[in-house]
C-alpha atoms as an extended CHARMM CRD file, in Angstrom:
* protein
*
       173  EXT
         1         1  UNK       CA              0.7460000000      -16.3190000000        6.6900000000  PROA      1               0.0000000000
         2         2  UNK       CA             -0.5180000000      -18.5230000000        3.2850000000  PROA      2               0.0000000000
         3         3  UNK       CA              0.2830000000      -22.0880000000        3.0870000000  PROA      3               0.0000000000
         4         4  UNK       CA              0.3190000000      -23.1590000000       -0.0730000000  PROA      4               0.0000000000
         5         5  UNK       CA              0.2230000000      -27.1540000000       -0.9180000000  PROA      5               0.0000000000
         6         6  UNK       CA              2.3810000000      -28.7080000000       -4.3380000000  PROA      6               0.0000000000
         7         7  UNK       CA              2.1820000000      -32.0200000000       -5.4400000000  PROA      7               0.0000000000
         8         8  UNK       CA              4.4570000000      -33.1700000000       -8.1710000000  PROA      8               0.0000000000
         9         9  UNK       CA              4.7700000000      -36.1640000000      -10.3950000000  PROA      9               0.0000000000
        10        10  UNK       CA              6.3780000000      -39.4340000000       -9.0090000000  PROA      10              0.0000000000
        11        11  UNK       CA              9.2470000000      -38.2880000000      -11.1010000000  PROA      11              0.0000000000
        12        12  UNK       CA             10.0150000000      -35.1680000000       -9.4770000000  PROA      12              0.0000000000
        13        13  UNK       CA             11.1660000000      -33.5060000000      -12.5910000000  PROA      13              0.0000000000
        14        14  UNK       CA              8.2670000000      -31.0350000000      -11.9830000000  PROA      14              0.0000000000
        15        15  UNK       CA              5.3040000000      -29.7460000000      -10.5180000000  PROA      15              0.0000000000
        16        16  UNK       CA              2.0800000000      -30.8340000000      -11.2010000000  PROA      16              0.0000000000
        17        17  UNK       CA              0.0050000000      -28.0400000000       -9.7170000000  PROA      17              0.0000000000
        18        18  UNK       CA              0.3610000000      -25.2060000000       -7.1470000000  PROA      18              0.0000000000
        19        19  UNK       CA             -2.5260000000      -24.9040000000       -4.5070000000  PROA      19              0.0000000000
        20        20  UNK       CA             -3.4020000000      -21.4290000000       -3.2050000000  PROA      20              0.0000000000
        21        21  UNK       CA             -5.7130000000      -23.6960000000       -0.6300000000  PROA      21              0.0000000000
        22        22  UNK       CA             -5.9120000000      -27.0430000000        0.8320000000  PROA      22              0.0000000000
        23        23  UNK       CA             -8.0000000000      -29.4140000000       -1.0880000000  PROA      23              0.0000000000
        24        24  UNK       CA             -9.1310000000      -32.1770000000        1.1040000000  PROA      24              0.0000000000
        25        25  UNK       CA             -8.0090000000      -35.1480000000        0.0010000000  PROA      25              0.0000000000
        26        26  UNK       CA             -4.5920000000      -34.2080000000       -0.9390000000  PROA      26              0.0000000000
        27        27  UNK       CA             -0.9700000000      -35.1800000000       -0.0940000000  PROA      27              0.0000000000
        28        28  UNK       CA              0.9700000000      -32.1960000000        0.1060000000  PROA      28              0.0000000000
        29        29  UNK       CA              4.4790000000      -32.3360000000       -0.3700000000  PROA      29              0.0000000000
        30        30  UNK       CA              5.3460000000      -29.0640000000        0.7880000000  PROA      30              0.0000000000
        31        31  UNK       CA              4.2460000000      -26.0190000000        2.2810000000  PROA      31              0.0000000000
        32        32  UNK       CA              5.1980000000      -22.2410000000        1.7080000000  PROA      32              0.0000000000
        33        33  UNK       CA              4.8890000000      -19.6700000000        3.7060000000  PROA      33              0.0000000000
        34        34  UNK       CA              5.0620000000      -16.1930000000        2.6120000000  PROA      34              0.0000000000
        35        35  UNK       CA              5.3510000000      -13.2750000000        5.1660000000  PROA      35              0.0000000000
        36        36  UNK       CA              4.9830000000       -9.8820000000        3.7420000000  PROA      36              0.0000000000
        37        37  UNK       CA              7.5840000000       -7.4850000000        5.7200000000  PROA      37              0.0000000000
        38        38  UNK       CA              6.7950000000       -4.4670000000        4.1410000000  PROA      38              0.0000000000
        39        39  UNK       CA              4.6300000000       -2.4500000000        1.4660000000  PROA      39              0.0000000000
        40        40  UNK       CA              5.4220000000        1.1970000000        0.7230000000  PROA      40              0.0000000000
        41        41  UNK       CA              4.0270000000        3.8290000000       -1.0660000000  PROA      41              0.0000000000
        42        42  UNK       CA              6.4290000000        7.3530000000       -1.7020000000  PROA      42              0.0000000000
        43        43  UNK       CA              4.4870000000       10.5960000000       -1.6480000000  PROA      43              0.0000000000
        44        44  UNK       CA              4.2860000000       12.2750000000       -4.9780000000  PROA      44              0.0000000000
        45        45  UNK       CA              7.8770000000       14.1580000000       -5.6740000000  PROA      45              0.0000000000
        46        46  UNK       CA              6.9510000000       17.2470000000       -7.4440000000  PROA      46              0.0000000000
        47        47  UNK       CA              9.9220000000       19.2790000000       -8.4520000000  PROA      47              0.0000000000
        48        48  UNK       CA              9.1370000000       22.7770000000      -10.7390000000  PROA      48              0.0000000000
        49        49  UNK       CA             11.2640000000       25.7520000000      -12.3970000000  PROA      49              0.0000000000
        50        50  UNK       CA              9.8030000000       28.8290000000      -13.8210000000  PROA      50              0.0000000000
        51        51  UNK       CA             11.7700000000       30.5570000000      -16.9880000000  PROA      51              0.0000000000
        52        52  UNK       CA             10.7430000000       33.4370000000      -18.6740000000  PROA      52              0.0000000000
        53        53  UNK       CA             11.6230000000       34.2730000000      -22.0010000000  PROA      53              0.0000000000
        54        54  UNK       CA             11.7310000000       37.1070000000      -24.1000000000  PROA      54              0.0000000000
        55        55  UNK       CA             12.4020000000       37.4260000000      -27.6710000000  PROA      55              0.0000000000
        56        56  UNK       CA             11.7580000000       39.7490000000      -30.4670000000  PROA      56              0.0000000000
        57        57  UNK       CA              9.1070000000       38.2890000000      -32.8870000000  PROA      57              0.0000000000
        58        58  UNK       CA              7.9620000000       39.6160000000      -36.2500000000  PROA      58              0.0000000000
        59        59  UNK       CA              4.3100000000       41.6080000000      -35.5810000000  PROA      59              0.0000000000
        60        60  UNK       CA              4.0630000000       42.5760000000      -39.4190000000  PROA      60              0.0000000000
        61        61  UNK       CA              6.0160000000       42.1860000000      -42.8750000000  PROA      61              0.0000000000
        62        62  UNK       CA              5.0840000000       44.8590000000      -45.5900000000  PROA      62              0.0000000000
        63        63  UNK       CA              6.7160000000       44.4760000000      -49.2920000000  PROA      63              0.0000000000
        64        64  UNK       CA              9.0310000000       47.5190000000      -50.6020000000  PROA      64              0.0000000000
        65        65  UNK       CA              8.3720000000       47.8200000000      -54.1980000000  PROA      65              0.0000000000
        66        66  UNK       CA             10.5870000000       50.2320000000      -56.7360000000  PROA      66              0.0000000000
        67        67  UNK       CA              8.3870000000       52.0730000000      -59.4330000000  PROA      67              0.0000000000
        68        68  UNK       CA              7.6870000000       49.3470000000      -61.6670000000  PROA      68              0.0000000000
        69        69  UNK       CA              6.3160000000       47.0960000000      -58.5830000000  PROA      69              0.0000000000
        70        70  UNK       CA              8.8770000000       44.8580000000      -58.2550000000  PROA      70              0.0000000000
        71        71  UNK       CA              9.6000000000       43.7310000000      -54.4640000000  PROA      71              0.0000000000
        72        72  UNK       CA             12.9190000000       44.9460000000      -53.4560000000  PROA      72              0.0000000000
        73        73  UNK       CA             12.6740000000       44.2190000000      -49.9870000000  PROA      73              0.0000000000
        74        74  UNK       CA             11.0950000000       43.9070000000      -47.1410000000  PROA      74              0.0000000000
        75        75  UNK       CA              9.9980000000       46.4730000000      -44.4500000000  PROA      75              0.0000000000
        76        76  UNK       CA              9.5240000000       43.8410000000      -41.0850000000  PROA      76              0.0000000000
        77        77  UNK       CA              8.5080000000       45.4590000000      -37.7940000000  PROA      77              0.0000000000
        78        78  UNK       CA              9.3620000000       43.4880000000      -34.4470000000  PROA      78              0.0000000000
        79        79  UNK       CA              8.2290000000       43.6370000000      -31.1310000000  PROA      79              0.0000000000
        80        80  UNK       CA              8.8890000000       41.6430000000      -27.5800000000  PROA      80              0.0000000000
        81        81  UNK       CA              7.1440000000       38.8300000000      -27.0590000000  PROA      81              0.0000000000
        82        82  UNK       CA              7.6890000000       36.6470000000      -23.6740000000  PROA      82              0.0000000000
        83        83  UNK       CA              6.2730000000       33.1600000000      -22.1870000000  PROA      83              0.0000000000
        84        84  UNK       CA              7.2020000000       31.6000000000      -18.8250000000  PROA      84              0.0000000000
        85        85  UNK       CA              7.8980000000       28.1980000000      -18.7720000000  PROA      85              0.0000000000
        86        86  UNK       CA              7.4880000000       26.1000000000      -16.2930000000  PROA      86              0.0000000000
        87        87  UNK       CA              9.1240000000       22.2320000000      -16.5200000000  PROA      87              0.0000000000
        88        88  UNK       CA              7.7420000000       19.6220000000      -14.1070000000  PROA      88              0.0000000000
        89        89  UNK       CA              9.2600000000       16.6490000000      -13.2220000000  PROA      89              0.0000000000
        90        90  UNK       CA              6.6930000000       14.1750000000      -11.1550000000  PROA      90              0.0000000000
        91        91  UNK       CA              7.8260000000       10.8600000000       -9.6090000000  PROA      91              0.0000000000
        92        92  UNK       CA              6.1130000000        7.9890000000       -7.1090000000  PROA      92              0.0000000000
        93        93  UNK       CA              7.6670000000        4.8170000000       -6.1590000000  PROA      93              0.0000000000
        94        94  UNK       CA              6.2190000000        1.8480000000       -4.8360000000  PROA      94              0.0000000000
        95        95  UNK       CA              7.2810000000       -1.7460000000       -3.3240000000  PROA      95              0.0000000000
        96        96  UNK       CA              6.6190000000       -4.9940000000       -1.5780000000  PROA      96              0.0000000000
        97        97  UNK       CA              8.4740000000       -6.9510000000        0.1710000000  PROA      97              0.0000000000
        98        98  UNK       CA              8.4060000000      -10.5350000000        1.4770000000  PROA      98              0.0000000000
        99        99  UNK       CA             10.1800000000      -13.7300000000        3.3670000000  PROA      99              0.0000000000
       100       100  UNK       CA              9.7380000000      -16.9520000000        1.5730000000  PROA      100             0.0000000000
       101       101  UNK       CA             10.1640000000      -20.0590000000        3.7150000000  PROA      101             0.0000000000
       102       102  UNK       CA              9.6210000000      -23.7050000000        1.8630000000  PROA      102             0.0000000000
       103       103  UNK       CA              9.2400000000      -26.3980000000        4.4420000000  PROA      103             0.0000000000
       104       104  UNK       CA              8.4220000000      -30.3220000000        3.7410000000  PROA      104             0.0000000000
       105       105  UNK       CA              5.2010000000      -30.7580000000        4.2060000000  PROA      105             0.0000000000
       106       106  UNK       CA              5.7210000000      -34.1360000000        5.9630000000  PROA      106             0.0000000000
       107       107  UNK       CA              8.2260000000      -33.6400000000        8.3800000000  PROA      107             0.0000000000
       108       108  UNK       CA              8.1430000000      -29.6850000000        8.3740000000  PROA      108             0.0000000000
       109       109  UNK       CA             11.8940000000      -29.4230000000        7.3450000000  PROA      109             0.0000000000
       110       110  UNK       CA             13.0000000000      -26.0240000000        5.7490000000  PROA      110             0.0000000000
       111       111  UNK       CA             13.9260000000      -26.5130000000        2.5830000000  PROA      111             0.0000000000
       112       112  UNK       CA             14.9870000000      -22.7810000000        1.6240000000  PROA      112             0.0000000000
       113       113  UNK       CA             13.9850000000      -19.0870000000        2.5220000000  PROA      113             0.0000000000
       114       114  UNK       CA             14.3240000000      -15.9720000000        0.4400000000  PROA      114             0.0000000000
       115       115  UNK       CA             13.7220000000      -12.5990000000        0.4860000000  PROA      115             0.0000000000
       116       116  UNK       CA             11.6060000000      -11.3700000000       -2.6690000000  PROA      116             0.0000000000
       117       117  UNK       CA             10.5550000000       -7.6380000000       -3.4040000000  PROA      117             0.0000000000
       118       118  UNK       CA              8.8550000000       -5.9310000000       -6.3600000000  PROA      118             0.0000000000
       119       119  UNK       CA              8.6060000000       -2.0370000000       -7.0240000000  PROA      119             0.0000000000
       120       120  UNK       CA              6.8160000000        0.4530000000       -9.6650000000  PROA      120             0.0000000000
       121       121  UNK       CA              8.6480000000        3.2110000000      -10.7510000000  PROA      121             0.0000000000
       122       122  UNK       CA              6.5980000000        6.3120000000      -11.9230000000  PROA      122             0.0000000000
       123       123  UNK       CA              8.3180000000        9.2990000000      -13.6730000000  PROA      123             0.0000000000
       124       124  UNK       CA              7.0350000000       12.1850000000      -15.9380000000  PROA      124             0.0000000000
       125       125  UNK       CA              8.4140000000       15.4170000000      -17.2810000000  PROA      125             0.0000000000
       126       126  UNK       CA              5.7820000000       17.4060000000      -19.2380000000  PROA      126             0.0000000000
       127       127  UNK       CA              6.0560000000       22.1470000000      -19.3390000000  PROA      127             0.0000000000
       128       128  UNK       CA              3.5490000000       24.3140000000      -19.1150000000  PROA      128             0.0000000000
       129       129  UNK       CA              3.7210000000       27.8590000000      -20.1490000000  PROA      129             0.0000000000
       130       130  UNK       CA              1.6520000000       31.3020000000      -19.7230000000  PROA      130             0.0000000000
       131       131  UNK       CA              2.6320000000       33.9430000000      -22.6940000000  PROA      131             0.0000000000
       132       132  UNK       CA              3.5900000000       33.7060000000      -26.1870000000  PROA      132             0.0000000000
       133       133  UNK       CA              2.9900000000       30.3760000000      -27.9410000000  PROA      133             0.0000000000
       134       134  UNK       CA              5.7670000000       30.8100000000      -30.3750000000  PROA      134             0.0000000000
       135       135  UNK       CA              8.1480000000       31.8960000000      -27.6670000000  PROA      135             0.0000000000
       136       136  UNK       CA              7.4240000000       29.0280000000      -25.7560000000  PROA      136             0.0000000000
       137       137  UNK       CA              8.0690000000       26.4180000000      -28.7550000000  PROA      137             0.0000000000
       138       138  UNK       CA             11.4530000000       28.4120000000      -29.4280000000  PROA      138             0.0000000000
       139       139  UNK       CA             12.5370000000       27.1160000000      -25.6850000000  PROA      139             0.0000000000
       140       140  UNK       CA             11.0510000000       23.7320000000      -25.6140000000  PROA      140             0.0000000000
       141       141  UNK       CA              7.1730000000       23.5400000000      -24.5370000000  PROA      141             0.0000000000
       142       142  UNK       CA              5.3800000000       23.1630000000      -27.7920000000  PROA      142             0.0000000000
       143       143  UNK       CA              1.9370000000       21.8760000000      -25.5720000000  PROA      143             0.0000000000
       144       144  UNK       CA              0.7350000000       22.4280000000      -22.2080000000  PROA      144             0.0000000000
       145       145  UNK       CA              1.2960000000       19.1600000000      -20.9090000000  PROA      145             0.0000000000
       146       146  UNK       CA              0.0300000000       17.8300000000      -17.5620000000  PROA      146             0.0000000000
       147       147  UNK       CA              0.7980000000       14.4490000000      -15.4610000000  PROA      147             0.0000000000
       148       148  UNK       CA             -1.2120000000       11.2000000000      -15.2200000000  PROA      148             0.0000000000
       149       149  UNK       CA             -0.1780000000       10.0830000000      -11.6510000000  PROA      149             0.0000000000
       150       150  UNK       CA             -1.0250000000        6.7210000000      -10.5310000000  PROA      150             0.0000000000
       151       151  UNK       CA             -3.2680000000        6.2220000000       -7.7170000000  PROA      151             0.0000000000
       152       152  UNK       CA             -1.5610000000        4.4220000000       -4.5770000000  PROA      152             0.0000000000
       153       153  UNK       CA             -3.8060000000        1.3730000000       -5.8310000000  PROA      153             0.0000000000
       154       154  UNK       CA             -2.5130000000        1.5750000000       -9.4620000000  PROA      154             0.0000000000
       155       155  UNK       CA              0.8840000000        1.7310000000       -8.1360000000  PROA      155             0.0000000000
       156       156  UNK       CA              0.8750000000       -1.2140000000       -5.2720000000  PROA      156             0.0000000000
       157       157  UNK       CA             -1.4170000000       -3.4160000000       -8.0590000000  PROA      157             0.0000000000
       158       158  UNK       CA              1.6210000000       -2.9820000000      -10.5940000000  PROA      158             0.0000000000
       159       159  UNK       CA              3.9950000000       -4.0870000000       -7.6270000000  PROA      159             0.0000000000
       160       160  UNK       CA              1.4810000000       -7.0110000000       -7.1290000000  PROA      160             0.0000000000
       161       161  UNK       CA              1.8120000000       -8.4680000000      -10.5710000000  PROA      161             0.0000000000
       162       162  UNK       CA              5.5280000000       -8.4020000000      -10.5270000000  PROA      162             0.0000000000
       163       163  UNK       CA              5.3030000000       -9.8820000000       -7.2720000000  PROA      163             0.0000000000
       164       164  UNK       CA              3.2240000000      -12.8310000000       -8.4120000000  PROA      164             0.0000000000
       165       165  UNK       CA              5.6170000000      -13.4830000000      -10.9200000000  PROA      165             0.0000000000
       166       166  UNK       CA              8.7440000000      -13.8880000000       -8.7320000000  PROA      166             0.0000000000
       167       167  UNK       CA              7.2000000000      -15.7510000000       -6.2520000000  PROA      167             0.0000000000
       168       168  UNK       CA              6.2660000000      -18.1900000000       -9.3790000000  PROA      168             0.0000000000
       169       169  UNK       CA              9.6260000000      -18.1560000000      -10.3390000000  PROA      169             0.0000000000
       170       170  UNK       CA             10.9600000000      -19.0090000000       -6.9620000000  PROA      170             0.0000000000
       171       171  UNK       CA              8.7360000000      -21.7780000000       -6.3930000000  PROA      171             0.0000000000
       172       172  UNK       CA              9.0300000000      -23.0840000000       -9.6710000000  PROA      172             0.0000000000
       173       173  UNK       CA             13.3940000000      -23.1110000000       -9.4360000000  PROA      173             0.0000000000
C-alpha cells in the first residue's frame, strides 16, 4: 500500500504538489492508495525455420575472341552453390497492473478507483545462414543477424516508466 498526500491551491483549479511521503506539518487533502495486482514477465518466444537453397552461380567467365581479338562472347562456367537460412522471430512481453483508490483525506470518503496497467512489447526478426553468401542475399539474409533481448529488469523498468506516467495522468484528471 503507498499513501500519497496532495494539497492544492485554495482555488482548486489544481494541484500544488504531489507527496510520495508525509511531510509533517501538512494538511493533506487526499490520500491514494495504489495496490499492485499483478506484474508479469512472458518467457522468451523463440520461433525458427531452416531453408536451404540452391542455385547455380557463375565460378568463372573467360572472353571468346575471333582472330583479330575482338570479344565475341563469352565462355561462363556455373556450378551449385547452396546456403541454409534460418529466420528467427524473438518476442517477450511484459506488464503491471494496479487498483487505484482516491479517498478524502479528511473524512476517508472514496472519491474514485481505477484499474491502470502498463506493458513492453519486445519483437525481433533477424536470419542467419551457413553456405554461400551470395545465395543467401538472393533469398533475403544479406548479414548474420542476432537478437538483443531485454533482460526481465529492462523489460519490467520500461513497464515502470509507462506506469508512472498513467498514474500521473490519473491523479492529475
Amino acid at each position: 500500500r503507498i499513501a500519497q498526500g496532495f494539497s492544492y491551491r485554495s482555488n482548486g483549479s489544481f494541484w500544488q504538489s504531489i507527496d510520495t511521503r508525509r511531510r509533517p506539518g501538512v494538511r493533506y487533502d487526499f490520500e491514494v492508495d495504489v495496490d499492485l495486482l499483478s506484474a508479469s514477465i512472458s518467457p522468451t518466444f523463440i520461433d525458427s525455420d531452416k531453408t536451404t537453397y540452391t542455385q547455380e552461380i557463375e565460378t568463372s567467365r573467360k572472353a571468346i575472341k575471333d582472330t583479330c581479338g575482338v570479344v565475341v562472347g563469352y565462355d561462363i562456367t556455373y556450378a551449385k552453390a547452396t546456403a541454409t537460412i534460418e529466420r528467427v522471430s524473438v518476442k517477450k512481453e511484459a506488464s503491471l497492473t494496479a487498483v487505484v483508490q482516491v479517498y478524502d483525506a479528511v473524512t476517508g470518503e472514496p472519491i474514485r478507483c481505477d484499474r491502470i496497467w502498463s506493458d513492453d512489447k519486445f519483437s525481433e526478426d533477424y536470419c542467419t545462414y551457413t553456405g554461400d553468401a551470395s545465395v543467401a542475399a538472393a533469398n533475403g539474409c544479406s548479414s548474420k543477424g542476432s537478437a538483443s533481448i531485454p533482460s526481465d529488469w529492462q523489460m519490467l523498468d520500461n513497464c515502470t516508466s509507462d506506469f508512472r506516467f498513467s498514474l500521473d495522468c490519473l491523479l492529475r484528471n
